[in-house]
XYZ file of C-alpha atoms in Angstrom:
526
model
C -43.002 -7.036 15.953
C -45.268 -8.048 19.465
C -46.034 -11.716 19.534
C -48.012 -13.509 22.059
C -45.525 -15.596 24.302
C -47.461 -17.343 26.749
C -50.934 -17.432 28.329
C -52.033 -18.168 31.958
C -55.084 -20.728 32.782
C -58.859 -19.193 33.397
C -58.981 -18.248 36.954
C -62.752 -19.034 37.615
C -63.238 -17.269 40.842
C -62.083 -13.913 39.173
C -64.907 -14.470 36.624
C -67.920 -15.702 39.444
C -69.759 -12.158 39.710
C -69.897 -12.346 35.363
C -71.043 -16.297 35.899
C -73.711 -15.574 38.409
C -75.135 -12.604 36.092
C -74.797 -14.842 32.757
C -76.588 -17.610 34.588
C -79.340 -15.451 36.023
C -80.064 -14.253 32.341
C -80.604 -17.964 31.290
C -82.733 -18.955 34.666
C -84.761 -16.228 33.877
C -85.622 -17.412 30.061
C -86.427 -21.049 31.814
C -88.657 -19.634 34.321
C -90.607 -17.803 31.986
C -90.680 -21.035 29.802
C -91.557 -23.594 32.409
C -93.286 -21.569 35.058
C -94.776 -18.683 32.751
C -95.562 -16.390 35.666
C -94.218 -13.270 35.761
C -94.097 -13.158 39.736
C -91.693 -16.096 39.772
C -89.543 -14.549 36.812
C -88.893 -11.414 38.673
C -88.292 -13.561 41.802
C -85.498 -15.572 40.014
C -84.061 -12.142 38.499
C -83.835 -10.231 41.846
C -82.489 -13.470 43.354
C -79.952 -13.644 40.775
C -78.836 -10.117 41.089
C -78.578 -10.445 44.804
C -76.529 -13.467 44.254
C -74.305 -11.158 42.126
C -74.024 -8.771 44.949
C -72.982 -11.501 47.478
C -70.260 -12.605 44.964
C -69.060 -8.714 44.580
C -69.074 -7.987 48.463
C -66.770 -11.326 48.750
C -64.647 -10.129 45.988
C -64.025 -7.222 48.066
C -62.479 -8.638 50.707
C -60.095 -10.563 48.675
C -56.432 -9.679 46.694
C -57.136 -8.611 43.399
C -57.384 -11.590 40.473
C -56.670 -11.632 36.993
C -57.367 -13.777 34.053
C -57.109 -14.207 30.472
C -53.269 -12.936 30.905
C -50.387 -13.471 28.713
C -46.626 -12.079 28.274
C -46.146 -10.023 25.438
C -42.659 -10.774 23.791
C -40.835 -8.987 20.850
C -40.355 -5.799 22.427
C -36.864 -4.169 22.306
C -37.441 -3.019 25.983
C -38.495 -6.349 27.073
C -41.308 -8.364 27.586
C -44.694 -7.371 29.191
C -47.385 -9.045 31.069
C -51.125 -7.950 30.441
C -54.480 -9.087 31.586
C -57.581 -8.522 29.715
C -59.742 -9.181 32.929
C -58.871 -8.010 36.203
C -60.906 -8.490 39.205
C -59.658 -5.973 41.495
C -61.613 -4.112 44.100
C -62.639 -1.544 41.797
C -64.223 -4.218 39.498
C -65.903 -5.835 42.678
C -67.529 -2.339 43.316
C -68.605 -1.876 39.747
C -70.294 -5.579 39.949
C -71.922 -4.521 43.287
C -73.602 -1.395 41.832
C -74.775 -2.884 38.855
C -76.221 -5.873 40.384
C -77.802 -3.608 43.338
C -79.545 -1.243 40.860
C -80.778 -4.112 38.619
C -82.499 -5.845 41.611
C -83.896 -2.304 42.518
C -85.324 -1.696 38.811
C -86.371 -4.959 38.775
C -88.594 -4.405 42.027
C -89.760 -0.866 40.503
C -90.955 -2.906 37.368
C -93.733 -5.005 39.489
C -96.439 -2.216 38.923
C -95.504 -2.208 35.091
C -95.114 -5.961 34.830
C -98.486 -6.476 36.662
C -100.371 -4.663 34.017
C -99.307 -7.355 31.634
C -98.182 -4.377 29.346
C -94.841 -5.492 28.810
C -93.619 -9.112 28.771
C -91.869 -10.067 32.046
C -89.688 -12.795 30.427
C -87.989 -10.785 27.863
C -88.040 -7.742 30.317
C -86.340 -9.876 32.833
C -83.935 -11.344 30.415
C -82.645 -8.097 28.877
C -81.939 -6.760 32.281
C -79.536 -9.529 33.395
C -78.072 -9.588 29.874
C -77.508 -5.609 30.573
C -76.187 -6.435 34.296
C -74.051 -8.986 32.907
C -72.294 -6.456 30.335
C -71.969 -3.909 33.460
C -70.188 -6.554 35.497
C -67.799 -7.448 32.891
C -67.237 -3.661 32.030
C -65.746 -3.060 35.737
C -62.995 -5.719 35.135
C -62.108 -5.223 31.748
C -58.327 -4.952 31.021
C -58.390 -4.155 27.229
C -60.139 -2.167 24.542
C -61.926 -5.318 23.000
C -63.311 -6.425 26.339
C -64.264 -3.014 27.270
C -66.050 -1.777 23.838
C -67.919 -5.517 24.026
C -68.919 -4.943 27.641
C -70.286 -1.568 26.811
C -72.572 -2.744 23.923
C -73.479 -5.949 26.225
C -74.573 -3.328 28.661
C -76.284 -1.215 26.182
C -77.903 -3.114 23.308
C -80.608 -5.055 25.771
C -81.650 -1.547 26.244
C -82.911 -0.809 23.042
C -85.330 -3.022 23.067
C -86.644 -2.665 26.666
C -86.945 1.440 25.582
C -89.568 0.324 23.176
C -90.816 -2.964 24.686
C -94.025 -1.343 25.579
C -95.900 -1.670 22.167
C -99.046 0.091 23.104
C -97.341 3.679 23.429
C -95.958 5.025 20.172
C -93.283 7.392 22.237
C -91.653 4.137 23.404
C -91.171 2.994 19.541
C -89.492 6.744 18.813
C -87.372 6.362 21.706
C -86.417 3.015 21.265
C -85.347 4.355 17.499
C -83.627 7.763 18.464
C -81.562 5.547 21.118
C -80.581 2.888 18.731
C -79.470 5.142 15.626
C -77.476 7.859 17.934
C -76.132 4.932 19.665
C -75.226 2.877 16.585
C -73.343 5.811 15.319
C -71.259 6.494 18.561
C -69.987 2.745 18.935
C -68.911 3.331 15.388
C -66.709 6.200 16.191
C -65.485 4.242 19.398
C -64.344 1.315 17.475
C -62.616 3.559 14.686
C -60.861 5.448 17.525
C -59.918 1.673 19.075
C -58.634 0.779 15.855
C -56.501 3.813 15.236
C -54.681 3.193 18.693
C -54.164 -0.243 17.476
C -52.932 1.076 14.521
C -50.366 3.338 16.311
C -49.164 1.048 19.062
C -50.048 -2.598 17.951
C -51.559 -3.256 21.046
C -55.062 -3.137 22.695
C -54.412 -4.039 26.550
C -54.918 -1.057 28.658
C -51.664 -1.067 30.716
C -49.613 -1.820 27.463
C -50.996 0.983 25.657
C -50.525 3.128 28.740
C -46.736 2.048 28.731
C -46.030 2.401 25.125
C -47.591 5.773 24.713
C -46.106 7.075 27.364
C -42.130 6.107 25.894
C -42.904 9.061 23.452
C -40.278 8.674 20.671
C -39.079 5.281 22.232
C -42.600 3.888 21.074
C -41.541 3.749 17.477
C -38.398 1.626 18.336
C -40.915 -0.611 20.461
C -43.671 -1.138 17.666
C -42.166 0.160 14.460
C -43.099 2.986 12.367
C -42.636 6.643 12.489
C -42.753 8.846 15.896
C -44.584 11.490 14.503
C -47.173 9.626 12.545
C -47.963 7.318 15.723
C -48.552 10.591 17.406
C -50.997 11.750 15.045
C -52.609 8.671 14.851
C -52.898 8.172 18.170
C -54.356 11.633 19.067
C -57.031 11.136 16.512
C -57.837 7.838 18.054
C -58.007 9.559 21.962
C -60.479 12.027 20.341
C -62.747 9.733 18.498
C -62.711 6.649 21.610
C -63.733 9.880 23.980
C -66.274 11.136 21.801
C -67.944 7.717 21.388
C -67.762 6.734 25.046
C -69.191 9.816 25.721
C -72.790 9.257 24.410
C -72.833 6.484 26.965
C -73.332 9.378 30.013
C -75.289 11.526 27.681
C -72.418 14.349 27.183
C -72.718 17.249 24.925
C -73.053 16.872 22.220
C -74.291 13.617 22.260
C -76.955 13.920 24.764
C -80.029 14.415 22.641
C -81.293 11.147 22.789
C -81.549 10.944 26.540
C -84.310 12.966 27.293
C -86.601 11.459 24.375
C -85.573 8.057 25.519
C -85.828 8.645 28.937
C -89.453 10.039 28.512
C -90.595 7.260 26.093
C -89.413 4.325 27.978
C -91.281 2.819 30.891
C -90.447 4.315 34.163
C -88.503 1.721 35.663
C -86.183 1.617 32.361
C -85.398 5.271 32.494
C -84.574 4.780 35.886
C -81.903 2.078 34.489
C -80.795 4.348 32.279
C -80.226 7.433 34.108
C -78.007 5.252 36.754
C -76.672 1.983 35.487
C -76.198 3.144 32.043
C -74.512 6.327 33.131
C -72.664 4.120 35.431
C -71.053 2.089 32.709
C -70.074 5.015 30.421
C -68.054 6.622 33.450
C -66.378 3.110 34.181
C -65.289 2.919 30.513
C -64.218 6.652 30.385
C -62.454 6.303 33.639
C -60.496 3.081 32.519
C -59.384 4.583 29.028
C -58.252 7.904 30.615
C -56.603 6.834 33.306
C -54.713 3.516 32.389
C -55.129 3.078 28.350
C -54.447 6.578 27.544
C -52.271 7.400 30.355
C -49.573 8.773 27.647
C -52.043 10.775 25.670
C -52.870 13.325 28.583
C -52.046 16.468 26.302
C -54.856 14.824 24.189
C -57.306 13.839 26.436
C -57.466 16.924 28.729
C -58.810 19.783 26.952
C -61.376 17.100 25.265
C -62.422 15.939 28.631
C -62.768 19.681 29.941
C -64.613 20.869 26.887
C -67.149 17.892 27.266
C -67.531 18.475 30.924
C -68.344 22.098 30.877
C -70.378 22.129 27.745
C -72.431 19.157 29.592
C -73.005 20.966 32.796
C -73.910 24.004 31.411
C -76.137 23.011 28.660
C -77.926 20.178 30.945
C -78.715 22.765 33.725
C -79.861 25.339 31.201
C -82.395 23.379 29.444
C -83.361 21.958 32.618
C -84.650 24.849 33.743
C -87.493 24.977 31.182
C -88.551 21.437 31.355
C -92.336 20.875 32.104
C -92.350 17.105 32.223
C -91.085 15.519 35.428
C -88.805 12.614 33.549
C -87.249 15.075 30.865
C -86.521 17.456 33.920
C -84.718 14.366 35.439
C -83.104 13.557 31.998
C -81.561 17.002 31.639
C -80.430 17.122 35.019
C -78.569 13.916 34.914
C -77.098 15.169 31.650
C -75.950 18.218 34.009
C -74.641 15.613 36.480
C -72.333 13.796 33.881
C -70.717 17.124 33.951
C -69.862 17.173 37.101
C -68.767 13.438 37.196
C -66.515 14.175 34.162
C -65.036 17.543 35.192
C -62.309 16.426 37.995
C -60.805 13.814 35.661
C -60.157 16.615 32.874
C -58.425 18.806 35.322
C -56.268 15.986 36.570
C -55.291 14.490 33.299
C -54.495 17.489 31.309
C -55.848 20.766 32.091
C -53.623 21.200 35.088
C -51.065 19.088 33.799
C -50.513 17.658 37.210
C -49.048 14.075 38.507
C -50.208 10.771 40.109
C -51.447 12.389 43.276
C -53.707 14.450 41.275
C -55.281 11.875 39.028
C -55.781 9.516 42.092
C -57.893 12.075 43.884
C -59.553 13.291 40.591
C -60.537 9.085 40.072
C -61.435 8.795 43.766
C -63.921 11.653 43.029
C -65.363 10.811 39.937
C -66.372 7.128 41.201
C -67.517 8.755 44.558
C -69.787 11.567 42.989
C -71.226 8.418 40.894
C -72.085 6.332 43.469
C -73.848 9.349 45.416
C -75.539 10.271 42.093
C -76.890 6.774 41.279
C -78.444 6.119 44.934
C -80.121 9.715 44.994
C -81.351 9.260 41.144
C -82.703 5.499 41.873
C -84.765 7.102 44.888
C -86.056 9.978 42.722
C -87.331 7.516 40.270
C -88.420 5.378 42.808
C -90.651 7.897 44.168
C -91.871 8.928 40.795
C -92.834 5.642 40.179
C -94.436 5.443 43.334
C -96.561 8.433 42.612
C -97.594 7.694 39.063
C -100.360 4.949 37.881
C -98.856 1.757 36.952
C -97.480 1.512 33.484
C -97.742 5.105 33.161
C -95.532 7.800 32.093
C -93.776 10.452 34.093
C -96.332 13.058 33.377
C -96.186 16.967 33.784
C -94.503 18.642 36.484
C -97.834 20.632 37.203
C -99.647 17.213 37.767
C -97.313 16.645 41.025
C -98.840 19.688 42.555
C -99.680 18.972 46.364
C -98.320 15.325 45.846
C -96.552 15.338 49.096
C -99.743 16.512 50.812
C -101.786 13.177 49.822
C -98.619 10.736 50.301
C -96.178 12.617 52.598
C -93.714 10.002 53.249
C -93.231 9.528 49.440
C -93.330 13.308 48.971
C -90.426 13.677 51.352
C -88.545 11.091 49.877
C -88.691 12.675 46.589
C -87.673 16.219 47.900
C -84.712 14.727 49.774
C -83.299 13.081 46.609
C -84.099 16.251 44.523
C -82.382 18.160 47.309
C -79.498 15.767 47.648
C -78.755 16.100 43.718
C -78.799 19.671 44.229
C -76.207 19.241 46.871
C -78.028 20.979 49.940
C -78.496 19.622 53.158
C -79.963 17.485 54.381
C -79.215 15.775 51.195
C -75.906 15.435 52.439
C -74.673 12.780 50.137
C -75.305 15.279 47.538
C -73.237 18.125 49.422
C -70.356 15.840 50.003
C -70.290 14.980 46.371
C -70.305 18.477 45.381
C -67.566 19.186 47.751
C -65.247 16.036 46.595
C -65.595 17.356 43.094
C -64.423 21.076 43.826
C -61.769 19.725 46.343
C -60.168 17.620 43.474
C -60.550 20.555 41.118
C -58.625 22.623 43.875
C -56.002 20.054 44.396
C -55.410 19.754 40.820
C -55.007 23.365 40.388
C -58.036 24.189 38.195
C -59.904 26.947 39.975
C -61.543 28.231 36.897
C -63.124 24.894 36.611
C -64.396 24.870 40.141
C -66.015 28.417 39.528
C -67.795 26.860 36.352
C -69.111 23.831 38.626
C -70.163 26.137 41.633
C -71.906 28.665 38.898
C -73.674 25.402 37.459
C -74.977 24.214 40.990
C -76.793 27.575 41.666
C -78.584 26.977 38.348
C -79.348 23.588 39.212
C -80.809 24.685 42.478
C -83.769 26.817 40.742
C -85.380 24.010 39.129
C -84.559 21.435 41.719
C -86.373 23.817 44.472
C -89.128 24.685 41.844
C -90.111 20.762 41.686
C -89.631 20.629 45.702
C -92.022 23.532 46.069
C -94.854 21.885 43.261
C -94.868 18.980 45.280
C -96.060 20.726 48.453
C -98.116 23.517 46.713
C -101.662 23.445 46.900
C -103.259 21.883 43.908
C -105.516 23.506 41.420
C -109.603 22.779 42.018
C -110.391 19.447 40.354
C -107.061 18.711 39.607
C -106.444 14.846 39.416
C -103.474 13.483 41.600
C -100.450 12.404 39.883
C -101.661 8.797 40.368
C -104.635 9.505 37.771
C -106.862 8.533 40.505
C -109.722 11.220 41.990
C -109.199 11.621 45.809
C -112.913 10.049 45.738
C -112.393 7.284 43.919
C -110.017 4.424 45.101
C -107.506 7.341 46.904
C -107.776 8.471 50.159
C -106.387 12.295 51.116
C -103.289 10.466 52.014
C -102.711 9.126 48.809
C -103.515 5.224 47.460
C -101.353 2.450 48.487
C -97.662 2.057 47.014
C -96.901 -1.509 45.380
C -94.525 -3.091 48.386
C -91.829 -3.897 46.135
C -91.155 -0.017 44.934
C -91.728 1.111 48.553
C -88.935 -1.281 49.637
C -86.732 0.064 46.772
C -87.875 3.957 47.790
C -86.909 3.442 51.603
C -83.607 1.392 50.878
C -82.214 3.951 48.594
C -83.281 6.715 50.822
C -82.079 5.348 54.024
C -78.596 4.189 52.038
C -78.735 7.966 50.939
C -79.088 9.409 54.608
C -76.188 6.990 55.709
C -73.631 7.701 53.241
C -74.281 11.458 54.062
C -73.105 10.828 57.761
C -70.379 8.426 56.685
C -69.170 9.406 53.042
C -65.631 8.116 54.096
C -67.239 4.560 53.581
C -67.594 5.715 49.959
C -64.260 7.184 49.628
C -62.505 4.241 51.053
C -64.107 1.562 48.888
C -63.173 3.635 45.713
C -60.013 4.204 46.746
C -59.270 0.548 47.718
C-alpha cells in the first residue's frame, strides 16, 4: 500500500505567475464593476498579462522550483518523492507564451469590443481565466492538476465562442464545441482513472517510474502484473484520445472548423494558438513523463493520430472557400506536424533518451513558430475585416493586398511561413526541425509523409496568397465591407492601432526568430 509520509510547505515564488494570472481575472471583474468602461477593462487585462509575462521571464532566469510535494512511503523499492507543481524553465516558457497570446488577443479584440456586441467585462475575465489554466498547465506534475488545468483553459472558451448573441453561428459553434469537449474530457478522465487503478499513483514521475518497473510494478503496488499491464494500456489510449481533442487531432477534429468560423475572430485566434498550445503541453507531459513506461502503447497511437491529422487537414483545406475555415483546417494539419516527432521518438522507432529529447525539443520549437505565425495570420484577417465581422470568403480578399499593401504583405508572409517556404524562415526551420527529429529517431517513412503533406499545404497557402494580389472583379466590395469611395481609400481604411501593434509585433518576431531559430531551441531545451 502506498501512503503519504510527509509534505513540503508551499513555495509561493514558484506559484507567482499563476497568482498574477488569477489576480488579473479578479481585477478585470472589479474594473468592469466599478469603472464600467470597456477600454479600462481591456487595459487592466493587458497589464495583467504583461505582468505574467514579466514573471515568466524572471522564472526563466531562476533555478527550477517545485511545490505541493510529498514523500510517498510504503513502496518495496523505497520512498519516492514527487511534486504536483514544478516551476522549471519549460513551465516558465509555457506561461510566457500563454500570457503573450492573451495580451495579443485582447488587443485584437478592441474593434469588436468597441462595437458593443460583446460584453467587455465577461470577455476579458474569461480570457484571463483561460490564461490562468494555461499557466498552471505548464507546471502540472500530476494527472489531476494537468486535467484540471486543461479544463480551466478550455471551459471559458465555450462561453467566449458563443458570447456574440447577435449571431446564430456563434451559438451553434459554442454548442458543438461544448458537446464534443465534454465527451473528450470524460474519455481523458476515464483513462486517468484506469492508470490510477493500475498503479495507484497520479504523479507523472511516479507513473513513469512504477510503470517502467515492468513485472516488479505488481510487487510495488500490488495486484497482477498482466492485469496491470492491460489496464494501463487501455488507460494510455483513452487518455491520449481525450487530450487529442485539444489539438483538434483526427478523428476528434470536426469541432474545429465550425467553432473557429462561428466564434468572434479574436476568439478564433485564441483557439487556434493558445488552446492548441495547451493540448500540446498536456500530451508531451503525459507521454514523455507519465507514460514513459508505456512507450509500446503510446507510440503507435501517436503515429496514427499524427499521420491522419496532417493528411486529412491538408486534403480538406484544399476545398475550403471561407478564410477562417481554411485556417482551421490548416491548423489541424499543423497539429499533425507537431505530434509526429513525438510518435517517432517514443514508440515507432523504439529509440532512447537522446532521440526523445530531440523530439520534445522539435515539438515545442515547432509549436512556438506555429503560434507566432498563426497569430500574425489572424491579426491580418482582423485588420482586413469589418469590426465584429466574421472571416468572410476567400474570394472577398481578392486585391486586399493592393488596397492595404502592408497588411496584405504581413498575411502573405504568415501564410508562406506556415507553408514552410522562404522568406518565412521561421516556418522553414520549423519543418526542418521536425524532419531532422524523425531522421534522428530512425523514422524515415514518417519524414516522407511529412514532406508529402508539406507539398499539399503549399497549394492552398499559395492560392490564398495569390488571391490577395489578384485584381478584384469589377464592383466587388473589399473584405472590410466598405466600398472604396465610401470611407476607405484605395490604399485601404485605417487599421485599429492595437491590431496594428499585434500584427507588427508578431511579424517582426517571426522574422527575427527565422534568422535566429537557435533562441527557440535553447529555450525549449532548457
